[in-house]
Coordinates of C-alpha atoms in Angstrom, one line a residue:
Chain A
M1 CA -6.7 21.2 -20.4
E2 CA -9.0 21.7 -17.4
I3 CA -8.1 23.7 -14.4
L4 CA -9.6 22.1 -11.2
R5 CA -9.6 24.0 -7.9
T6 CA -12.1 22.1 -5.8
I7 CA -12.7 18.5 -4.8
K8 CA -16.1 18.7 -6.5
E9 CA -14.5 19.8 -9.8
V10 CA -12.1 16.8 -9.6
R11 CA -14.9 14.4 -9.0
E12 CA -16.8 15.8 -12.0
F13 CA -13.7 15.4 -14.1
K14 CA -13.4 11.8 -12.8
R15 CA -17.0 11.0 -13.8
A16 CA -16.5 12.4 -17.3
N17 CA -13.3 10.4 -17.8
R18 CA -14.1 7.2 -15.9
D19 CA -13.1 4.7 -18.6
A20 CA -9.6 5.8 -19.2
P21 CA -6.6 5.0 -16.9
L22 CA -6.0 8.1 -14.8
V23 CA -2.4 9.0 -14.1
L24 CA -1.6 11.4 -11.3
V25 CA 1.6 13.4 -11.2
P26 CA 1.7 15.0 -7.8
T27 CA 3.9 18.1 -7.5
M28 CA 4.6 21.2 -5.4
G29 CA 4.9 23.3 -8.5
A30 CA 7.9 25.3 -9.6
L31 CA 8.0 22.7 -12.4
H32 CA 11.3 21.9 -14.2
E33 CA 12.6 19.2 -16.5
G34 CA 12.5 16.6 -13.7
H35 CA 8.7 17.1 -13.6
T36 CA 8.5 17.1 -17.4
S37 CA 10.1 13.7 -17.4
L38 CA 7.5 12.5 -14.9
M39 CA 4.8 13.8 -17.2
K40 CA 6.4 12.1 -20.1
I41 CA 6.0 8.8 -18.2
G42 CA 2.4 9.7 -17.4
K43 CA 1.6 10.4 -21.0
A44 CA 3.1 7.2 -22.2
L45 CA 0.5 5.3 -20.1
K46 CA -2.0 6.5 -22.7
G47 CA -4.7 7.5 -20.2
K48 CA -5.7 10.9 -18.9
M49 CA -3.0 12.7 -16.9
I50 CA -3.8 15.0 -14.0
V51 CA -1.0 17.0 -12.4
S52 CA -1.6 18.3 -8.9
I53 CA 0.2 21.5 -7.8
Y54 CA 0.1 22.1 -4.1
V55 CA 2.8 23.3 -1.6
N56 CA 1.7 21.2 1.3
P57 CA 2.4 23.0 4.6
L58 CA 2.1 19.7 6.6
Q59 CA 5.5 18.5 5.2
F60 CA 7.5 21.6 6.1
G61 CA 9.1 22.0 9.6
P62 CA 8.8 25.2 11.5
D63 CA 12.3 26.4 10.4
E64 CA 11.9 25.3 6.8
D65 CA 11.3 27.2 3.6
L66 CA 7.5 27.0 3.3
D67 CA 7.0 30.7 2.9
N68 CA 9.9 31.1 0.4
Y69 CA 9.2 27.9 -1.6
P70 CA 9.1 29.0 -5.2
R71 CA 5.6 29.6 -6.6
Q72 CA 4.9 30.3 -10.3
Q73 CA 1.4 29.1 -11.0
K74 CA 1.0 30.6 -14.5
E75 CA 4.2 29.2 -15.8
D76 CA 3.4 25.8 -14.2
I77 CA 0.0 25.7 -15.9
E78 CA 1.6 26.3 -19.3
I79 CA 4.2 23.6 -18.7
C80 CA 1.4 21.1 -17.8
R81 CA -0.5 22.1 -20.9
S82 CA 2.5 21.6 -23.2
D83 CA 3.4 18.4 -21.5
G84 CA 0.0 16.9 -22.3
A85 CA -1.9 17.0 -19.0
A86 CA -5.7 16.6 -19.3
A87 CA -6.2 18.5 -16.1
V88 CA -4.3 20.4 -13.4
F89 CA -5.5 20.2 -9.8
L90 CA -4.7 23.5 -7.9
P91 CA -6.2 23.3 -4.5
D92 CA -5.6 25.9 -1.8
D93 CA -5.2 25.3 1.9
E94 CA -8.9 25.8 2.5
V95 CA -9.6 22.9 0.1
M96 CA -7.0 20.6 1.5
Y97 CA -7.2 21.4 5.2
P98 CA -10.6 23.0 5.8
G99 CA -11.0 22.3 9.5
E100 CA -9.3 20.9 12.5
R101 CA -7.2 17.9 11.4
F102 CA -7.2 14.7 13.5
T103 CA -6.0 12.1 11.0
A104 CA -2.4 11.2 10.0
V105 CA -1.0 8.4 7.9
R106 CA 2.3 7.2 9.2
V107 CA 4.8 4.8 7.6
G108 CA 6.9 3.6 10.5
S109 CA 10.5 2.5 10.3
L110 CA 11.1 3.7 6.7
Q111 CA 11.3 7.2 8.2
D112 CA 14.1 6.4 10.6
H113 CA 17.0 7.4 8.4
L114 CA 17.8 9.7 5.5
C115 CA 15.6 12.8 5.5
G116 CA 13.2 11.2 8.0
A117 CA 15.9 11.5 10.8
G118 CA 16.4 15.2 10.5
R119 CA 12.9 16.3 9.4
P120 CA 10.5 15.0 12.1
G121 CA 6.9 14.9 10.9
H122 CA 8.0 15.6 7.3
F123 CA 7.0 12.2 5.9
D124 CA 3.8 12.0 7.9
G125 CA 2.9 15.2 6.1
V126 CA 3.8 13.7 2.8
T127 CA 1.8 10.4 3.3
T128 CA -1.2 12.3 4.7
V129 CA -1.4 14.7 1.7
V130 CA -0.7 11.9 -0.8
A131 CA -3.4 9.7 0.8
K132 CA -5.8 12.7 0.4
L133 CA -4.8 13.3 -3.2
F134 CA -5.3 9.6 -3.9
N135 CA -8.8 9.6 -2.4
I136 CA -9.7 12.9 -4.2
I137 CA -8.4 11.9 -7.6
E138 CA -8.6 8.1 -7.5
P139 CA -5.9 7.6 -10.1
T140 CA -5.0 4.2 -11.5
H141 CA -1.3 5.2 -11.6
A142 CA 0.8 7.8 -9.8
V143 CA 4.3 8.9 -10.8
F144 CA 6.9 10.0 -8.2
G145 CA 10.4 11.2 -8.9
L146 CA 13.2 8.9 -7.6
K147 CA 15.3 12.0 -6.5
D148 CA 13.4 11.7 -3.2
F149 CA 14.0 8.0 -3.1
Q150 CA 12.8 7.7 0.5
Q151 CA 9.5 9.5 -0.4
Y152 CA 9.1 7.1 -3.3
M153 CA 9.7 4.0 -1.1
I154 CA 7.4 5.3 1.7
I155 CA 4.5 6.0 -0.8
K156 CA 5.0 2.6 -2.4
K157 CA 4.8 1.0 1.1
M158 CA 1.8 3.0 2.1
V159 CA 0.0 1.9 -1.1
E160 CA 0.9 -1.7 -0.4
D161 CA 0.0 -1.7 3.3
L162 CA -3.3 0.2 2.8
D163 CA -4.3 -1.6 -0.4
F164 CA -4.7 1.6 -2.5
P165 CA -5.7 0.3 -6.0
I166 CA -3.0 2.4 -7.5
E167 CA 0.2 1.6 -9.3
I168 CA 3.2 3.6 -8.2
I169 CA 5.8 4.4 -10.9
G170 CA 9.3 5.9 -10.2
G171 CA 10.7 8.4 -12.5
E172 CA 14.5 8.6 -12.9
I173 CA 16.5 11.6 -11.7
I174 CA 17.0 14.2 -14.3
R175 CA 20.3 16.1 -14.1
E176 CA 21.5 19.4 -15.4
A177 CA 24.7 19.5 -17.5
G178 CA 27.4 18.8 -15.0
G179 CA 25.3 16.3 -13.0
L180 CA 23.3 18.5 -10.6
A181 CA 20.0 16.8 -9.9
M182 CA 17.0 19.0 -11.0
S183 CA 15.2 20.6 -8.1
S184 CA 12.8 23.4 -7.6
R185 CA 15.2 24.6 -4.9
N186 CA 18.1 25.0 -7.5
K187 CA 16.5 28.4 -8.1
Y188 CA 17.9 29.5 -4.7
L189 CA 21.5 28.9 -5.8
S190 CA 23.9 31.7 -6.8
P191 CA 26.1 30.9 -9.8
E192 CA 29.0 30.1 -7.5
E193 CA 26.8 27.8 -5.3
R194 CA 25.5 26.0 -8.4
K195 CA 29.1 25.3 -9.4
R196 CA 29.9 24.1 -5.9
A197 CA 26.8 21.9 -5.9
L198 CA 28.1 19.8 -8.8
N199 CA 30.4 18.1 -6.3
I200 CA 27.3 16.3 -4.7
N201 CA 26.9 14.1 -7.8
L202 CA 30.7 13.5 -8.0
A203 CA 30.7 12.4 -4.3
L204 CA 27.8 10.0 -4.8
T205 CA 29.4 8.6 -8.0
Y206 CA 32.6 8.1 -6.1
I207 CA 30.8 6.1 -3.4
A208 CA 28.9 4.0 -5.9
E209 CA 31.9 3.2 -8.0
G210 CA 34.0 2.5 -4.9
S211 CA 31.3 0.1 -3.6
A212 CA 31.6 -1.9 -6.8
D213 CA 35.4 -2.0 -6.4
G214 CA 34.9 -3.9 -3.1
K215 CA 38.0 -2.7 -1.3
L216 CA 36.7 0.0 1.0
S217 CA 34.0 -0.2 3.7
A218 CA 31.0 2.2 3.8
D219 CA 32.8 4.4 6.4
A220 CA 36.0 4.7 4.3
L221 CA 34.1 5.4 1.1
I222 CA 32.1 8.2 2.8
S223 CA 35.0 9.8 4.5
D224 CA 37.0 9.7 1.3
A225 CA 34.1 11.2 -0.7
I226 CA 33.8 14.0 1.9
A227 CA 37.5 14.8 1.8
K228 CA 37.7 14.7 -2.0
Y229 CA 34.5 16.6 -2.9
L230 CA 32.5 18.0 -0.1
S231 CA 34.8 20.4 1.7
G232 CA 32.6 23.5 0.8
I233 CA 29.3 21.8 1.5
R234 CA 27.6 21.2 4.8
I235 CA 26.4 17.6 5.1
D236 CA 23.0 16.9 6.6
Y237 CA 23.4 13.2 6.1
L238 CA 25.4 10.9 3.7
D239 CA 25.4 7.2 3.8
I240 CA 24.9 3.9 2.0
Y241 CA 21.5 2.3 2.6
D242 CA 19.9 -1.0 1.8
S243 CA 17.4 0.2 -0.8
K244 CA 14.7 -2.2 0.3
N245 CA 14.4 -1.1 3.9
L246 CA 16.4 2.2 3.9
K247 CA 18.6 1.0 6.8
P248 CA 22.3 2.0 6.7
V249 CA 24.5 -0.9 5.5
P250 CA 26.8 -2.7 7.9
R251 CA 30.0 -0.8 8.5
D252 CA 32.3 -3.7 7.5
L253 CA 33.0 -5.3 4.2
P254 CA 31.6 -6.7 1.9
L255 CA 29.1 -4.2 0.6
K256 CA 26.4 -6.3 -1.1
G257 CA 22.9 -6.3 -2.5
D258 CA 20.6 -3.5 -3.6
L259 CA 22.1 -0.3 -2.3
V260 CA 21.5 3.4 -2.5
A261 CA 24.1 6.1 -1.7
A262 CA 22.0 9.0 -0.6
G263 CA 22.6 12.4 1.0
A264 CA 21.2 15.8 1.9
F265 CA 23.5 18.8 1.7
F266 CA 23.4 22.5 2.4
V267 CA 25.0 24.6 -0.3
G268 CA 24.8 28.0 1.2
S269 CA 21.4 28.0 2.9
T270 CA 19.8 25.7 0.2
R271 CA 19.1 22.1 1.1
L272 CA 19.6 19.7 -1.8
I273 CA 19.1 15.9 -1.9
D274 CA 20.5 13.4 -4.3
N275 CA 21.0 9.6 -4.5
M276 CA 22.5 6.9 -6.7
R277 CA 21.0 3.4 -6.7
Y278 CA 23.1 0.4 -7.6
T279 CA 23.4 -3.4 -7.0
I280 CA 26.5 -5.3 -6.0
R281 CA 26.3 -9.1 -6.5
Chain B
M1 CA -24.5 -14.2 -3.1
E2 CA -20.8 -14.3 -3.8
I3 CA -18.2 -15.5 -1.3
L4 CA -15.0 -13.4 -1.9
R5 CA -11.8 -14.4 -0.1
T6 CA -9.1 -12.5 -1.9
I7 CA -8.5 -8.9 -3.0
K8 CA -8.5 -10.0 -6.6
E9 CA -11.9 -11.6 -6.2
V10 CA -13.2 -8.3 -4.7
R11 CA -11.8 -6.2 -7.5
E12 CA -13.5 -8.6 -10.0
F13 CA -16.8 -8.3 -8.2
K14 CA -16.3 -4.5 -8.3
R15 CA -15.7 -4.5 -12.0
A16 CA -18.8 -6.5 -12.6
N17 CA -20.9 -4.2 -10.5
R18 CA -19.4 -0.8 -11.1
D19 CA -22.6 1.1 -12.0
A20 CA -24.5 0.4 -8.7
P21 CA -23.9 2.2 -5.4
L22 CA -21.8 -0.3 -3.3
V23 CA -22.6 -0.4 0.4
L24 CA -20.1 -1.9 2.8
V25 CA -21.1 -3.3 6.2
P26 CA -17.8 -4.1 7.9
T27 CA -18.1 -6.7 10.7
M28 CA -16.1 -9.0 12.9
G29 CA -18.7 -11.7 12.4
A30 CA -20.7 -13.4 15.2
L31 CA -23.6 -11.6 13.5
H32 CA -26.7 -10.7 15.6
E33 CA -29.7 -8.5 15.2
G34 CA -27.6 -5.4 15.5
H35 CA -25.8 -6.4 12.3
T36 CA -29.0 -7.3 10.7
S37 CA -30.3 -3.8 11.3
L38 CA -27.1 -2.4 9.7
M39 CA -27.7 -4.6 6.7
K40 CA -31.3 -3.4 6.5
I41 CA -29.9 0.2 6.2
G42 CA -27.5 -1.1 3.5
K43 CA -30.3 -2.7 1.6
A44 CA -32.4 0.4 1.7
L45 CA -29.7 2.2 -0.2
K46 CA -30.8 0.1 -3.2
G47 CA -27.3 -0.7 -4.5
K48 CA -25.2 -3.8 -4.0
M49 CA -24.3 -4.7 -0.4
I50 CA -21.0 -6.3 0.6
V51 CA -20.5 -7.5 4.1
S52 CA -17.0 -8.0 5.3
I53 CA -16.3 -10.5 8.1
Y54 CA -12.8 -10.3 9.6
V55 CA -11.6 -10.5 13.2
N56 CA -8.9 -7.9 13.0
P57 CA -6.0 -8.8 15.2
L58 CA -4.6 -5.3 15.0
Q59 CA -7.4 -3.9 17.2
F60 CA -7.0 -6.3 20.1
G61 CA -4.6 -5.6 22.9
P62 CA -2.3 -8.4 24.2
D63 CA -4.6 -9.2 27.1
E64 CA -7.8 -9.0 25.2
D65 CA -10.1 -11.7 23.8
L66 CA -8.8 -12.2 20.2
D67 CA -8.4 -15.9 20.5
N68 CA -11.8 -16.4 22.2
Y69 CA -13.7 -13.9 20.1
P70 CA -16.8 -15.8 18.8
R71 CA -16.4 -17.2 15.3
Q72 CA -19.3 -18.8 13.4
Q73 CA -18.5 -18.4 9.7
K74 CA -21.2 -20.8 8.3
E75 CA -24.1 -19.1 10.3
D76 CA -22.7 -15.7 9.4
I77 CA -22.8 -16.4 5.7
E78 CA -26.4 -17.6 6.0
I79 CA -27.4 -14.5 7.9
C80 CA -25.8 -12.3 5.2
R81 CA -27.6 -14.2 2.5
S82 CA -31.0 -13.9 4.1
D83 CA -30.3 -10.2 4.8
G84 CA -29.8 -9.5 1.1
A85 CA -26.0 -9.1 0.8
A86 CA -24.7 -9.4 -2.8
A87 CA -21.3 -10.6 -1.5
V88 CA -19.4 -11.5 1.6
F89 CA -15.8 -10.7 1.9
L90 CA -14.0 -13.2 4.1
P91 CA -10.3 -12.4 4.1
D92 CA -7.8 -14.3 6.3
D93 CA -4.8 -12.7 8.0
E94 CA -2.6 -13.7 5.1
V95 CA -4.8 -11.6 2.8
M96 CA -5.0 -8.6 5.1
Y97 CA -1.5 -8.5 6.5
P98 CA 0.7 -10.5 4.2
G99 CA 4.1 -9.0 5.1
E100 CA 5.8 -6.7 7.5
R101 CA 3.5 -3.7 8.2
F102 CA 4.9 -0.2 8.3
T103 CA 1.8 2.0 7.8
A104 CA -0.8 3.0 10.3
V105 CA -3.7 5.5 10.1
R106 CA -4.1 7.5 13.3
V107 CA -7.0 9.7 14.3
G108 CA -5.5 11.9 17.0
S109 CA -7.4 13.4 19.9
L110 CA -10.7 11.6 19.3
Q111 CA -8.9 8.6 20.9
D112 CA -8.1 10.3 24.2
H113 CA -11.2 9.3 26.1
L114 CA -13.8 6.5 26.2
C115 CA -12.4 3.2 25.0
G116 CA -9.3 4.9 23.5
A117 CA -8.0 5.7 27.0
G118 CA -8.0 2.1 28.2
R119 CA -7.2 0.3 24.9
P120 CA -4.0 1.9 23.6
G121 CA -3.6 1.2 19.9
H122 CA -7.1 -0.2 19.5
F123 CA -8.4 2.6 17.3
D124 CA -5.2 2.7 15.2
G125 CA -6.0 -0.9 14.5
V126 CA -9.6 0.0 13.6
T127 CA -8.7 2.9 11.3
T128 CA -5.9 1.0 9.6
V129 CA -8.1 -2.1 8.8
V130 CA -11.0 0.1 7.8
A131 CA -8.8 2.2 5.5
K132 CA -7.7 -1.1 3.9
L133 CA -11.2 -2.3 3.5
F134 CA -12.2 1.0 2.0
N135 CA -9.4 0.7 -0.6
I136 CA -10.0 -2.9 -1.3
I137 CA -13.8 -2.6 -1.7
E138 CA -14.1 1.1 -2.8
P139 CA -17.7 1.3 -1.5
T140 CA -19.8 4.4 -2.0
H141 CA -21.4 4.0 1.4
A142 CA -20.4 2.2 4.6
V143 CA -22.6 1.5 7.6
F144 CA -21.2 1.4 11.2
G145 CA -23.2 0.7 14.4
L146 CA -23.6 3.6 16.8
K147 CA -23.1 1.2 19.8
D148 CA -19.4 1.9 19.4
F149 CA -20.0 5.7 19.0
Q150 CA -16.3 6.5 19.3
Q151 CA -15.5 4.2 16.5
Y152 CA -18.2 5.7 14.4
M153 CA -16.9 9.2 15.1
I154 CA -13.3 8.2 14.4
I155 CA -14.2 6.6 11.1
K156 CA -16.3 9.6 10.1
K157 CA -13.4 11.9 10.9
M158 CA -10.9 9.7 9.1
V159 CA -13.1 9.8 6.0
E160 CA -13.4 13.6 6.2
D161 CA -9.7 14.2 6.9
L162 CA -8.5 11.9 4.2
D163 CA -11.2 12.7 1.6
F164 CA -12.4 9.1 1.1
P165 CA -15.2 9.3 -1.4
I166 CA -17.5 7.3 0.9
E167 CA -20.6 8.3 2.9
I168 CA -20.6 7.0 6.4
I169 CA -23.9 6.0 7.9
G170 CA -24.6 5.3 11.6
G171 CA -27.0 2.5 12.5
E172 CA -28.9 2.9 15.8
I173 CA -28.2 0.6 18.7
I174 CA -30.4 -2.5 18.7
R175 CA -31.4 -3.7 22.2
E176 CA -32.6 -7.1 23.5
A177 CA -35.8 -7.1 25.6
G178 CA -34.8 -5.4 28.8
G179 CA -32.6 -2.9 27.1
L180 CA -29.2 -4.7 26.8
A181 CA -27.4 -3.5 23.7
M182 CA -26.8 -6.3 21.2
S183 CA -23.2 -7.4 21.1
S184 CA -21.3 -10.4 19.8
R185 CA -19.8 -10.6 23.3
N186 CA -23.2 -11.1 24.9
K187 CA -22.6 -14.8 24.1
Y188 CA -20.1 -14.9 26.9
L189 CA -22.7 -13.9 29.6
S190 CA -24.2 -16.5 32.0
P191 CA -28.0 -16.1 32.5
E192 CA -27.3 -14.4 35.8
E193 CA -24.7 -12.0 34.3
R194 CA -27.1 -11.2 31.4
K195 CA -29.7 -10.1 34.0
R196 CA -27.1 -8.0 35.9
A197 CA -26.1 -6.4 32.6
L198 CA -29.5 -4.9 32.1
N199 CA -28.5 -2.3 34.7
I200 CA -26.1 -0.7 32.2
N201 CA -28.9 0.7 30.1
L202 CA -30.8 1.7 33.3
A203 CA -27.8 3.7 34.5
L204 CA -27.3 5.4 31.1
T205 CA -31.0 6.3 30.9
Y206 CA -30.8 7.7 34.4
I207 CA -27.9 9.9 33.4
A208 CA -29.6 11.1 30.2
E209 CA -32.9 11.9 31.9
G210 CA -31.1 13.6 34.8
S211 CA -29.1 15.7 32.4
A212 CA -32.3 17.0 30.9
D213 CA -33.7 17.7 34.4
G214 CA -30.8 20.2 34.8
K215 CA -30.4 20.0 38.6
L216 CA -27.3 17.8 38.9
S217 CA -23.8 18.1 37.6
A218 CA -22.2 15.4 35.5
D219 CA -20.2 14.1 38.6
A220 CA -23.4 13.9 40.7
L221 CA -25.4 12.1 38.0
I222 CA -22.6 9.6 37.5
S223 CA -22.1 8.8 41.1
D224 CA -25.9 8.5 41.6
A225 CA -26.1 6.2 38.7
I226 CA -23.3 4.0 40.0
A227 CA -24.9 3.8 43.5
K228 CA -28.3 3.1 42.1
Y229 CA -27.5 0.6 39.4
L230 CA -23.9 -0.5 39.0
S231 CA -22.9 -2.1 42.3
G232 CA -22.4 -5.5 40.8
I233 CA -20.6 -4.2 37.7
R234 CA -17.0 -3.2 37.4
I235 CA -16.7 0.1 35.5
D236 CA -14.0 0.6 33.0
Y237 CA -15.2 4.2 32.3
L238 CA -18.5 6.1 32.5
D239 CA -18.9 9.7 31.7
I240 CA -20.8 12.3 29.8
Y241 CA -19.0 13.6 26.7
D242 CA -19.4 16.3 24.1
S243 CA -20.6 14.1 21.2
K244 CA -18.8 16.3 18.6
N245 CA -15.2 16.0 20.0
L246 CA -15.6 13.2 22.6
K247 CA -14.2 15.3 25.4
P248 CA -15.8 14.9 28.9
V249 CA -18.2 17.7 29.6
P250 CA -17.3 20.4 32.2
R251 CA -17.9 19.2 35.8
D252 CA -20.2 22.1 36.8
L253 CA -23.7 22.9 35.6
P254 CA -25.3 23.6 33.2
L255 CA -25.0 20.5 31.0
K256 CA -25.7 21.7 27.5
G257 CA -25.4 20.8 23.8
D258 CA -25.0 17.5 22.0
L259 CA -24.0 15.0 24.6
V260 CA -23.4 11.3 24.9
A261 CA -23.5 9.3 28.1
A262 CA -21.1 6.4 27.4
G263 CA -19.5 3.7 29.4
A264 CA -17.6 0.4 29.2
F265 CA -18.3 -2.2 31.9
F266 CA -17.1 -5.6 33.0
V267 CA -19.9 -8.0 33.8
G268 CA -18.0 -11.0 35.1
S269 CA -15.1 -11.1 32.7
T270 CA -17.1 -9.8 29.7
R271 CA -16.5 -6.2 28.6
L272 CA -19.6 -4.5 27.3
I273 CA -20.0 -0.9 25.9
D274 CA -23.2 1.2 25.6
N275 CA -24.1 4.8 25.1
M276 CA -27.0 7.2 24.9
R277 CA -26.9 10.3 22.8
Y278 CA -29.1 13.3 23.6
T279 CA -29.2 17.1 23.2
I280 CA -29.9 19.7 25.9
R281 CA -30.8 23.1 24.6

């Protein structure tokens, strides 16, 4: 497995491997079984797989956890190796943002709700760094986890709107025993908080199953879910959205179409996101 | 020469020509000797040259000349053929903007002055369509005319900031006899207006030569130039800028460094731009 640290090294790797499909799995490191499942998807495409590991400062707000974000480069490299990556791209800030930045890529109204509402600039940071990674690596495919469903949708839309010649593939959420969605941030949780965090998945399951039942409105389902499961958890947002345009569903019945129940939650001081996608006909 | 109208056709052309350098000359058609000089640069690179012809609605303001912008597809195709293009890409709006658009590429403060100040959204339209063309065509080189120096700088910065693997080449301004910069919009001018328009180049030359002389401030040079040459011409903007960051130079002496005297002017109802780049040590 090759370790690439500069854009020049990536372009050389590209040249040496130009006939194979090239699958990018972009990550911020602190790899866990969720990432391993994305790499499994990448490997199944039978090309070369390149994993990028970069904690992108552009997508962190001033009060967020950039400095404390878990970093474990040595372990990450070993995980990529054993998961079958052909190369790891490990740029530093000097490689990614060498001078004054002028350019941003912005995906408009898909940012209005979910994490976009409470994290101004976050998704501009994501789309800008992903556009850069796409241009540096020029993959034929890129795999994104569906745990951040809004990010997946925004990247998909960016690729469509800007005609990147890249196929975007979504990887299903991987959960720990008990249903907690895998996240690099789960490391922050104390044993008690980890137990409390299991209620997130229970709440989303309740909302999805209740939607199918068809008796309660979105508002009623959400306030029930909060009352039943989320008393010890601070809610950043929680709602049911149209999964095509990420707008909150109408407040009155019936709930219909392709939906996603999604939320962000603080368990102690750790922010966790999760979602459940479902269709009601 | 191949005529390509869809993204699929472009990608097929790409596949068949993947070993040659691919030079893109992006245009809005109504080709003139300025474009021919860009194509000459393209041909000198000894790869395949693809000329795109697309009047991009995104870069026209609501009161601008989108509907009346000169269109002459047959003549343009013949010019590309005789100038040595391997292919012409002629997309329509349905190919370029098939659905609801969410994504824009924005190059920040380089838009603050020159045409950016009076044409809000114009350069977002330019960068967005150029990013699309880059992703559709995947050229190794792209040639842009220096008549729109701000556009050239913005594209160069976009390429640098987003790591497009493309070399941007600037093509010198080509002038008619008398010094009028070639422009598709020169077609709008009556014979009398064309004669009046010659003063634009005289005014810019006066400013550049006066800057070298070192006795007058930017303000004095500009008001002199207006008084001497531009009485019959409405000025949209006219100033001396730092050619690296496109900020107006300080108002007091000395004028120093890499500069560009640039302006936009209405001759009758026709908007013309021109500039002169120079260095004072």
